[in-house]
Coordinates of C-alpha atoms in Angstrom, one line a residue:
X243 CA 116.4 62.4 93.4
X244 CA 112.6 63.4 94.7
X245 CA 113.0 64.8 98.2
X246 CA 111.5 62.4 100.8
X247 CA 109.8 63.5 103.8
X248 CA 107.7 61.3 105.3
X249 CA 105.4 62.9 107.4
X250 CA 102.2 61.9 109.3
X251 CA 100.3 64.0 106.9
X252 CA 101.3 62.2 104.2
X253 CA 98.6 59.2 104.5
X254 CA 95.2 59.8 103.0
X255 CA 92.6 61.2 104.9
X256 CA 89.1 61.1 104.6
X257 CA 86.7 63.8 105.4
X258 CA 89.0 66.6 104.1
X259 CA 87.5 69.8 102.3
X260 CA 89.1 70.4 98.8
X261 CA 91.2 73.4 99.4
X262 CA 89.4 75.3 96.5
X263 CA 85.8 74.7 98.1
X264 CA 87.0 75.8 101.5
X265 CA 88.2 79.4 99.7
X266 CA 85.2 79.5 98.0
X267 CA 83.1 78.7 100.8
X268 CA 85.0 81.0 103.0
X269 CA 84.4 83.7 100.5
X270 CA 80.9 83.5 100.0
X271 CA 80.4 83.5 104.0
X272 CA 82.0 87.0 104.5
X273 CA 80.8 90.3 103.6
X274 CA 82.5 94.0 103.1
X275 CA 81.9 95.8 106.8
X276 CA 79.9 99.1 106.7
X277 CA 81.1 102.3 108.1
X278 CA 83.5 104.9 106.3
X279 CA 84.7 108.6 107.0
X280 CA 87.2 111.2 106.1
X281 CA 91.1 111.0 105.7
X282 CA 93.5 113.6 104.9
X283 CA 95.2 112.4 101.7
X284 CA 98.3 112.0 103.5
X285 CA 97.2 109.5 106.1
X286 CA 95.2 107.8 103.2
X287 CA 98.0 105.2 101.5
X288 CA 96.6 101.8 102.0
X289 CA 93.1 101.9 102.8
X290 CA 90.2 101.5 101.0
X291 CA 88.2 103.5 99.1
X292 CA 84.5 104.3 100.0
X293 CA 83.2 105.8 97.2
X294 CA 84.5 107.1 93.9
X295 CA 86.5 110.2 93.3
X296 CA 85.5 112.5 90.5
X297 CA 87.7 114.8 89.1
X298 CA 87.1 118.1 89.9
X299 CA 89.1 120.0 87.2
X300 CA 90.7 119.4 83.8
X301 CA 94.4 117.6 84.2
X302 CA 96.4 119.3 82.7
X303 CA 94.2 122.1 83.7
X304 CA 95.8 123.8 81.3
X305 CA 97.1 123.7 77.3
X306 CA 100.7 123.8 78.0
X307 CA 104.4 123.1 76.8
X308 CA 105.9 119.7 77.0
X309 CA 109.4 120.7 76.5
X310 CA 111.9 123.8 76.3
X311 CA 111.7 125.8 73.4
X312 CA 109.6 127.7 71.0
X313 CA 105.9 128.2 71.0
X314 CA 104.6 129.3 67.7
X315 CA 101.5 129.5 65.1
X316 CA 101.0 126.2 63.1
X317 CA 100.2 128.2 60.3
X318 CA 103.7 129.7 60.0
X319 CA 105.5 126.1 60.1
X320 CA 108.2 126.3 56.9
X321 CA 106.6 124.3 53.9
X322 CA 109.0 121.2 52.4
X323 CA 112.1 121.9 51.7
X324 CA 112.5 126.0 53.7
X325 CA 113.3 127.2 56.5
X326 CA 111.5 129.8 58.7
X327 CA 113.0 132.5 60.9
X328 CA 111.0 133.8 64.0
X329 CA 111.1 136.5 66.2
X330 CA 111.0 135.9 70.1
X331 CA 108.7 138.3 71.5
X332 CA 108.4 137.3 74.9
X333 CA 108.7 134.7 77.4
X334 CA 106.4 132.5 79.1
X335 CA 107.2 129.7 82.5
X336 CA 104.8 127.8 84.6
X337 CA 103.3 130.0 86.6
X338 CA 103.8 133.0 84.4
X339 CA 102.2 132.6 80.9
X340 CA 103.1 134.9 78.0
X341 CA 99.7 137.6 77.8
X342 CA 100.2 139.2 74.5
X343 CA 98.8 136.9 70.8
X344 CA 101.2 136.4 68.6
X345 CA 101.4 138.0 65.1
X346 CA 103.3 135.9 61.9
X347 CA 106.4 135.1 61.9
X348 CA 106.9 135.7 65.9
X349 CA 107.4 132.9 68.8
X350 CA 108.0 133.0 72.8
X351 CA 110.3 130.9 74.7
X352 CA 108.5 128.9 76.6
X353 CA 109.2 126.4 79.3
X354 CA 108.0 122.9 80.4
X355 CA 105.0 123.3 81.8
X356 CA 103.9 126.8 81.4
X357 CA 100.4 128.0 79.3
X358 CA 100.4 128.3 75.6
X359 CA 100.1 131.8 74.5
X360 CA 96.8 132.8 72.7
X361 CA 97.2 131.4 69.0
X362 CA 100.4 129.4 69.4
X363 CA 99.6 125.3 68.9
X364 CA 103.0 124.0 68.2
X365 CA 106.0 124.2 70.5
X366 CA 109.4 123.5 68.6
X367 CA 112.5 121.7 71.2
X368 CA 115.0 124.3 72.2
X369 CA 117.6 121.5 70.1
X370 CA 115.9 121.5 67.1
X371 CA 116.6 125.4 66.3
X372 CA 119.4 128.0 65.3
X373 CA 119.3 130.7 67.8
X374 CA 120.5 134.1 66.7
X375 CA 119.8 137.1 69.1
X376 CA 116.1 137.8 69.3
X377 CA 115.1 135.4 66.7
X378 CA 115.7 131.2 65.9
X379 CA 115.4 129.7 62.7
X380 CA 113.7 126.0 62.1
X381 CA 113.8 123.9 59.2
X382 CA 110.7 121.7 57.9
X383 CA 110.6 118.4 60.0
X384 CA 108.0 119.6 62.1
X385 CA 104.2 119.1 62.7
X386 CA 101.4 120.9 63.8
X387 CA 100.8 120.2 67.6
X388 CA 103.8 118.8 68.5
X389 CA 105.4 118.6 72.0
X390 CA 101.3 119.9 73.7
X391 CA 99.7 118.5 76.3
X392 CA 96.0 119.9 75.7
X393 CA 94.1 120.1 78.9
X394 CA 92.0 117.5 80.1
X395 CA 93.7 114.9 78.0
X396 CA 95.1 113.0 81.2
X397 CA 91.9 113.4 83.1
X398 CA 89.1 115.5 82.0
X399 CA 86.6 117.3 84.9
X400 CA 83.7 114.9 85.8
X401 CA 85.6 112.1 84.6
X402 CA 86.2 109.3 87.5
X403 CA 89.7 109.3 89.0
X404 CA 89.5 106.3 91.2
X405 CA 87.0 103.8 91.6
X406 CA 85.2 103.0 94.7
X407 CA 86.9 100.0 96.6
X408 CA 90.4 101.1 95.3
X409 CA 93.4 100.0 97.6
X410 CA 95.0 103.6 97.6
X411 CA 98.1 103.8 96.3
X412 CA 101.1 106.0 97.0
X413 CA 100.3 107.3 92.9
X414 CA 96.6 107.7 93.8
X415 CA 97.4 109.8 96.7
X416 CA 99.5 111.8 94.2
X417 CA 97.0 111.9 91.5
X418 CA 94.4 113.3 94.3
X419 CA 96.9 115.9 95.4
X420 CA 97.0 117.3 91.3
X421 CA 93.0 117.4 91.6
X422 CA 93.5 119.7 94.6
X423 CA 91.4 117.2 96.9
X424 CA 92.8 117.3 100.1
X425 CA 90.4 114.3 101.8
X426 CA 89.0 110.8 101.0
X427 CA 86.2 109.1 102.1
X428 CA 88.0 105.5 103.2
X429 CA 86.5 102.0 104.7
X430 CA 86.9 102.2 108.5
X431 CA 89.9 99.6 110.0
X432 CA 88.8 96.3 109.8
X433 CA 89.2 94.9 113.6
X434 CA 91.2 91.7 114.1
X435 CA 91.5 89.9 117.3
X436 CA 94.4 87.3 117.1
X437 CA 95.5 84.8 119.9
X438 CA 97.8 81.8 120.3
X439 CA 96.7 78.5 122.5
X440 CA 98.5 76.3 123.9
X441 CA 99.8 75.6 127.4
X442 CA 103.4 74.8 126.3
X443 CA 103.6 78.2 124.5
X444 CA 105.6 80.8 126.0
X445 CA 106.0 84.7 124.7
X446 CA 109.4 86.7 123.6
X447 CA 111.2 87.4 127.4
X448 CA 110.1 84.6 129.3
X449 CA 111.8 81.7 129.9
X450 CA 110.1 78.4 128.9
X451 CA 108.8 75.7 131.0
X452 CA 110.0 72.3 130.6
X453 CA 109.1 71.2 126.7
X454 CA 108.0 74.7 126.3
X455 CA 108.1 76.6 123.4
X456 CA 108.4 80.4 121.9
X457 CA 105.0 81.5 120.7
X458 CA 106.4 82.8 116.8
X459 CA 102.6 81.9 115.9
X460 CA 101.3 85.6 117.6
X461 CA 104.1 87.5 115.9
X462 CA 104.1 86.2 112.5
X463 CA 100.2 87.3 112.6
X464 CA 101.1 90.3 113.9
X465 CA 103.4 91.5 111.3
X466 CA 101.1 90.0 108.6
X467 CA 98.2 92.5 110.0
X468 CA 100.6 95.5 110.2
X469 CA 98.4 97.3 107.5
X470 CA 96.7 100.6 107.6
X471 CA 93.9 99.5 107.3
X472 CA 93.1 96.9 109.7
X473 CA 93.2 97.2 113.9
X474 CA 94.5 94.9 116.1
X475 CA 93.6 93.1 119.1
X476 CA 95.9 91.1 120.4
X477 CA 94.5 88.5 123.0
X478 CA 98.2 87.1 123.9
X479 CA 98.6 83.7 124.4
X480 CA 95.4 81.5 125.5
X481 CA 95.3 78.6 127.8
X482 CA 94.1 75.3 126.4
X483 CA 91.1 75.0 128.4
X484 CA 87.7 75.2 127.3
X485 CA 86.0 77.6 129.1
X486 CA 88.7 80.3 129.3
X487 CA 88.5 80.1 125.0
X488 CA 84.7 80.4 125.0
X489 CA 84.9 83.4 127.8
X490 CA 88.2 84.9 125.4
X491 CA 85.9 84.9 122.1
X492 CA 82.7 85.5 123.2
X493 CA 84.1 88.7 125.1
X494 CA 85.8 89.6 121.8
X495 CA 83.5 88.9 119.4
X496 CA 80.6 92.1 119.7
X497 CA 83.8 94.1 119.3
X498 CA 86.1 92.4 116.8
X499 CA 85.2 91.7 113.0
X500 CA 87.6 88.9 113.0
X501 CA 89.1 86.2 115.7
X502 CA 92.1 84.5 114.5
X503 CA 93.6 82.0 116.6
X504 CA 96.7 79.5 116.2
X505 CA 96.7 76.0 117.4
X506 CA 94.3 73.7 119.4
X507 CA 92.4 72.4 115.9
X508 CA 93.9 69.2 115.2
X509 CA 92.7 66.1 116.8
X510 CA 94.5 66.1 119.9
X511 CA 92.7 65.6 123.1
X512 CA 94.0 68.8 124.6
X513 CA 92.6 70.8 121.1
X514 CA 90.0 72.7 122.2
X515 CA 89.2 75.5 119.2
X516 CA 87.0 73.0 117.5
X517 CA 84.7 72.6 120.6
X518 CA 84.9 76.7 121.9
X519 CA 83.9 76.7 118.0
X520 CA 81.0 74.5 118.3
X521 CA 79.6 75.7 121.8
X522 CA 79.3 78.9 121.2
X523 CA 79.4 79.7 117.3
X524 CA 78.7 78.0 114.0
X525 CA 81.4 75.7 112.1
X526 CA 81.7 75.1 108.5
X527 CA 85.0 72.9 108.4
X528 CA 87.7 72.1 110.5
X529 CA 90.2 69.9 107.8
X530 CA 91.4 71.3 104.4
X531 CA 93.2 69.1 101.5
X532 CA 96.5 71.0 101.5
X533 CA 99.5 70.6 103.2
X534 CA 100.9 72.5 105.3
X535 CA 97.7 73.5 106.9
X536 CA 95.3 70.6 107.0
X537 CA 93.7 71.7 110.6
X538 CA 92.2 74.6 109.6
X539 CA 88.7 75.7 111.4
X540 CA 86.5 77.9 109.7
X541 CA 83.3 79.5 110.9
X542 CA 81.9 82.2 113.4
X543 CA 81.5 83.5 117.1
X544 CA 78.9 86.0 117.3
X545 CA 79.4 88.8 114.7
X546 CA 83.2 87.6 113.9
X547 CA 84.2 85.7 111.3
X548 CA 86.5 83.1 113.0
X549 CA 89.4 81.4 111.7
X550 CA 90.9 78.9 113.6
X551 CA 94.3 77.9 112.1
X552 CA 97.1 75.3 112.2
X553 CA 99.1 74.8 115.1
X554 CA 102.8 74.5 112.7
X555 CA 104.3 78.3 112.6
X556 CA 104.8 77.5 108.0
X557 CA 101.0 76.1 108.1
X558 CA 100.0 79.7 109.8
X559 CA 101.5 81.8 107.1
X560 CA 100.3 79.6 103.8
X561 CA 96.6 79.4 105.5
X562 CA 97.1 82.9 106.4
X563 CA 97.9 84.5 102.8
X564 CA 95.8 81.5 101.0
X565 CA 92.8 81.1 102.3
X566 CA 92.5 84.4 105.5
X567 CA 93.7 87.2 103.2
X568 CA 91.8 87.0 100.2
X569 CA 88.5 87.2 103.2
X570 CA 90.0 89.9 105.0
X571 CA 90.8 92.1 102.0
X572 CA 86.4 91.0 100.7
X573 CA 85.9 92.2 104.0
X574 CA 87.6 95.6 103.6
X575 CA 85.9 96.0 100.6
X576 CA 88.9 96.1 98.8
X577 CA 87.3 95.0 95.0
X578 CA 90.7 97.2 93.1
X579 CA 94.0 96.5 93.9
X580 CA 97.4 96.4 92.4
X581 CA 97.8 92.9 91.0
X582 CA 99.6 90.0 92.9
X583 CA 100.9 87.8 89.8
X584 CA 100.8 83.8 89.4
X585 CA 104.2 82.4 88.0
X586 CA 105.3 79.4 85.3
X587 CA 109.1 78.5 86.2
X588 CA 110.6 75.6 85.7
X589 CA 111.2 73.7 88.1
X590 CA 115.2 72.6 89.2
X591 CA 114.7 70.2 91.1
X592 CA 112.0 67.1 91.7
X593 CA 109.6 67.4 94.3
X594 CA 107.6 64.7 95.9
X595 CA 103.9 65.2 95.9
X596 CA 100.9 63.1 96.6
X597 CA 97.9 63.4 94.7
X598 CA 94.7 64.2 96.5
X599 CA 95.9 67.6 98.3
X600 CA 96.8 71.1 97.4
X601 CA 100.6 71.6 98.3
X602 CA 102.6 74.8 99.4
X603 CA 106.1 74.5 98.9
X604 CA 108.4 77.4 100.1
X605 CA 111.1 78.6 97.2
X606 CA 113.3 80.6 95.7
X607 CA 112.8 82.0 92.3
X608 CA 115.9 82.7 89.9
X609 CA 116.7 83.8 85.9
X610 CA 118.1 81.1 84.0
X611 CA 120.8 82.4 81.1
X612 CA 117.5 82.7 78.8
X613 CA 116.1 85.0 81.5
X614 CA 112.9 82.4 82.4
X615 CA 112.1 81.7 85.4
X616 CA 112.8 79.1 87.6
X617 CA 112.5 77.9 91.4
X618 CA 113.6 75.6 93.5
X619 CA 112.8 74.5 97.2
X620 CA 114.1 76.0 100.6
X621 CA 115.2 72.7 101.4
X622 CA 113.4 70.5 103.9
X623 CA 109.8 71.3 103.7
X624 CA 108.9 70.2 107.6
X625 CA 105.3 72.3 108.3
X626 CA 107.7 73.3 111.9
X627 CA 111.1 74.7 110.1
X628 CA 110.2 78.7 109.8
X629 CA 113.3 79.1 108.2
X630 CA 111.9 77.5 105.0
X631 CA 109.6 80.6 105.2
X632 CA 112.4 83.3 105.8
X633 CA 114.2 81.9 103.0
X634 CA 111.9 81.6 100.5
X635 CA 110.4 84.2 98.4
X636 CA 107.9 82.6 96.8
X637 CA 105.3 80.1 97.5
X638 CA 105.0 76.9 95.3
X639 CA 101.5 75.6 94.3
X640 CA 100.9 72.2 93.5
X641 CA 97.4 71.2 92.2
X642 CA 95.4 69.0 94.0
X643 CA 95.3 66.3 91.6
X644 CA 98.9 66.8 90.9
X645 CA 101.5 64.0 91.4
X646 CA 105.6 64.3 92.0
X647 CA 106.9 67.1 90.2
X648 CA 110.2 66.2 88.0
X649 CA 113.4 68.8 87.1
X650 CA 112.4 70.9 83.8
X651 CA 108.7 70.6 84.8
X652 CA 106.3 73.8 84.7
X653 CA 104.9 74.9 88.2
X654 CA 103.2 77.7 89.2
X655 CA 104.7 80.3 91.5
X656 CA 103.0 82.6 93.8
X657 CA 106.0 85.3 94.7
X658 CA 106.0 86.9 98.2
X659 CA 106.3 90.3 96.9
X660 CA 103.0 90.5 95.5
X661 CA 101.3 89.4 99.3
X662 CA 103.0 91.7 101.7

């Protein structure tokens, strides 16, 4: 049976901005910030990359043994059909190669990792020989080369190790550490300002007023901008009254990159982001075709890029990683990062859906016995029940034009582990 909600945003608005357009448009208003400087490679995870790193050395920076065993001439490899005995004349680990050049008919033991001797091109696995004393004897299933890594063959010097306006990566630090670079020129933080409204909001400790509420709104945001890369502000909780917003932002605003605040955008008569917005900065919309997350302001207060979301705690965190992440990250620079990937699972369940609006369903994705995926809802889909959000590990999309979704049909997934 498709899951009824009714819900006040349910009817069909007018004057709505198709939820693509207002990413696009969103997009296209913000730029990267200017300003970089030096990191230690340690404190470097997760920020962004100012310029490319160039390899200053050959990696491997040196021809060396991929396995245990036997480093010998290629030359001397028994034809089809014989066998070959070798004498061991030395020894060689990482660290401490072998000096001499081998003669015919001679090998060194060699280790994982350490040099090839002068001459020797071929290692043979400690497994694959018959060890007697001082000498081994192999048969005729090898080749030349085998079990080398030459140097330079994972990275050669002068080759480009990591491009500019690459999220760093606990890998990248590690490939930077094998190039001996000790420092990266990184994007500085990006600076966020975030603040709740809303006279009926109270913070964690107090105790609220009559019809007062917990402000979650400031600590969702909070934990969502726990990054290395970006700084926060934190503004606390803002009263709804007009000129105590304008004197909040605009005292913000020559400092912060970004002002995010919750609440106060719809069309209530005590909703005053939408007029702060329009006194003292520019708007470029204030209602978005998706649901949760219809009252969404968008625009800017001074030199800040301002986003003025939803009021609902679930409408916060899918405008959030929709439509205020993708500009934060443009912002940051950020133009290589590990991938967040789009899902097809079936659905399990029907879902009621309206065409005319983009719609964010909160789910949970599971294997059926074929190992595809599937997903199916949190439950009640309210834009107020957090809990469909701490449930859920994945967000489900539903196209604007879309209609109601039945059991067995495709939708596409957006899982949580590829946001935060």
């Amino acid at each position: 049976m498709i899951q009824t909600q009714p819900n006040c945003t349910d009817r069909v608005e007018t004057g709505l901005i198709h939820f693509d357009t207002a990413r696009a448009n969103i997009l296209s208003s913000v730029t990267a910030i200017g300003g970089a400087h030096r990191l230690p490679i340690e404190q470097a995870r997760g920020r962004t990359l100012a310029c490319a790193v160039t390899a200053p050395i050959d990696v491997p920076a040196h021809t060396n043994s991929a396995v245990d065993g036997y480093a010998l001439r290629s030359e001397d490899l028994p034809g089809s059909g014989t066998t070959g005995r070798f004498t061991i004349v030395g020894r060689a680990f990482a660290g401490k190669p072998f000096e001499g050049e081998l003669a015919a008919g001679q090998c060194v033991r060699i280790m994982t990792g350490a040099p090839m001797p002068a001459g020797c091109d071929t290692v043979i696995m400690q497994e694959q020989v018959e060890r007697s004393g001082e000498s081994i004897l192999i048969d005729a299933a090898h080749r030349p080369g085998q079990n080398v890594r030459q140097a330079g063959e994972n990275l050669r010097r002068g080759e480009t190790a990591l491009p500019a306006g690459r999220l760093l990566t606990p890998p990248d630090i590690g490939l930077c550490a094998s190039l001996g670079i000790a420092e990266l020129p990184v994007r500085r933080k990006l600076r966020v300002a975030i603040a709740s409204t809303g006279d009926e909001i109270f913070d964690v400790g107090a105790v609220p007023g009559n019809g007062g509420i917990y402000d979650s709104n400031r600590y969702s945001l909070l934990a969502t901008l726990h990054r290395p890369d970006i700084e926060i502000v934190d503004l606390g909780i803002l009263q709804d009254r007009p000129e105590l917003l304008l004197d909040a932002f605009n005292g913000i605003a020559d400092h912060a990159d970004v002002i995010i605040s919750s609440g106060g955008v719809s069309v209530g008569d005590a909703d005053h982001i939408k007029t702060a917005l329009q006194t003292s900065g520019q708007i470029e919309f204030w209602k978005v075709a998706i649901k949760p997350g219809r009252p969404m302001a968008f625009g800017s207060i001074g030199g800040a890029a301002f986003f003025g979301l939803p009021g609902n705690p679930v409408a916060v965190l899918v405008t959030f990683y929709l439509l205020v992440l993708p500009a934060l990250e443009k912002m940051l620079g950020i133009t290589d990062r590990p991938v967040a990937p789009m899902l097809k699972a079936r659905a399990l369940e029907p879902i009621r859906k309206r065409p005319g609006r983009t719609e964010v369903q909160r789910g949970i994705l599971l294997r059926d016995d074929d190992g595809a995926w599937t997903v199916k809802t949190t439950g009640k889909q309210g834009s107020g029940i957090l809990r469909s959000m701490s449930l859920a590990d994945a967000f489900i999309i539903l196209p604007h034009d879309s209609g109601n979704i039945d059991a067995g049909d495709w939708v596409t997934v957006q899982p949580f582990a590829g946001l935060w």
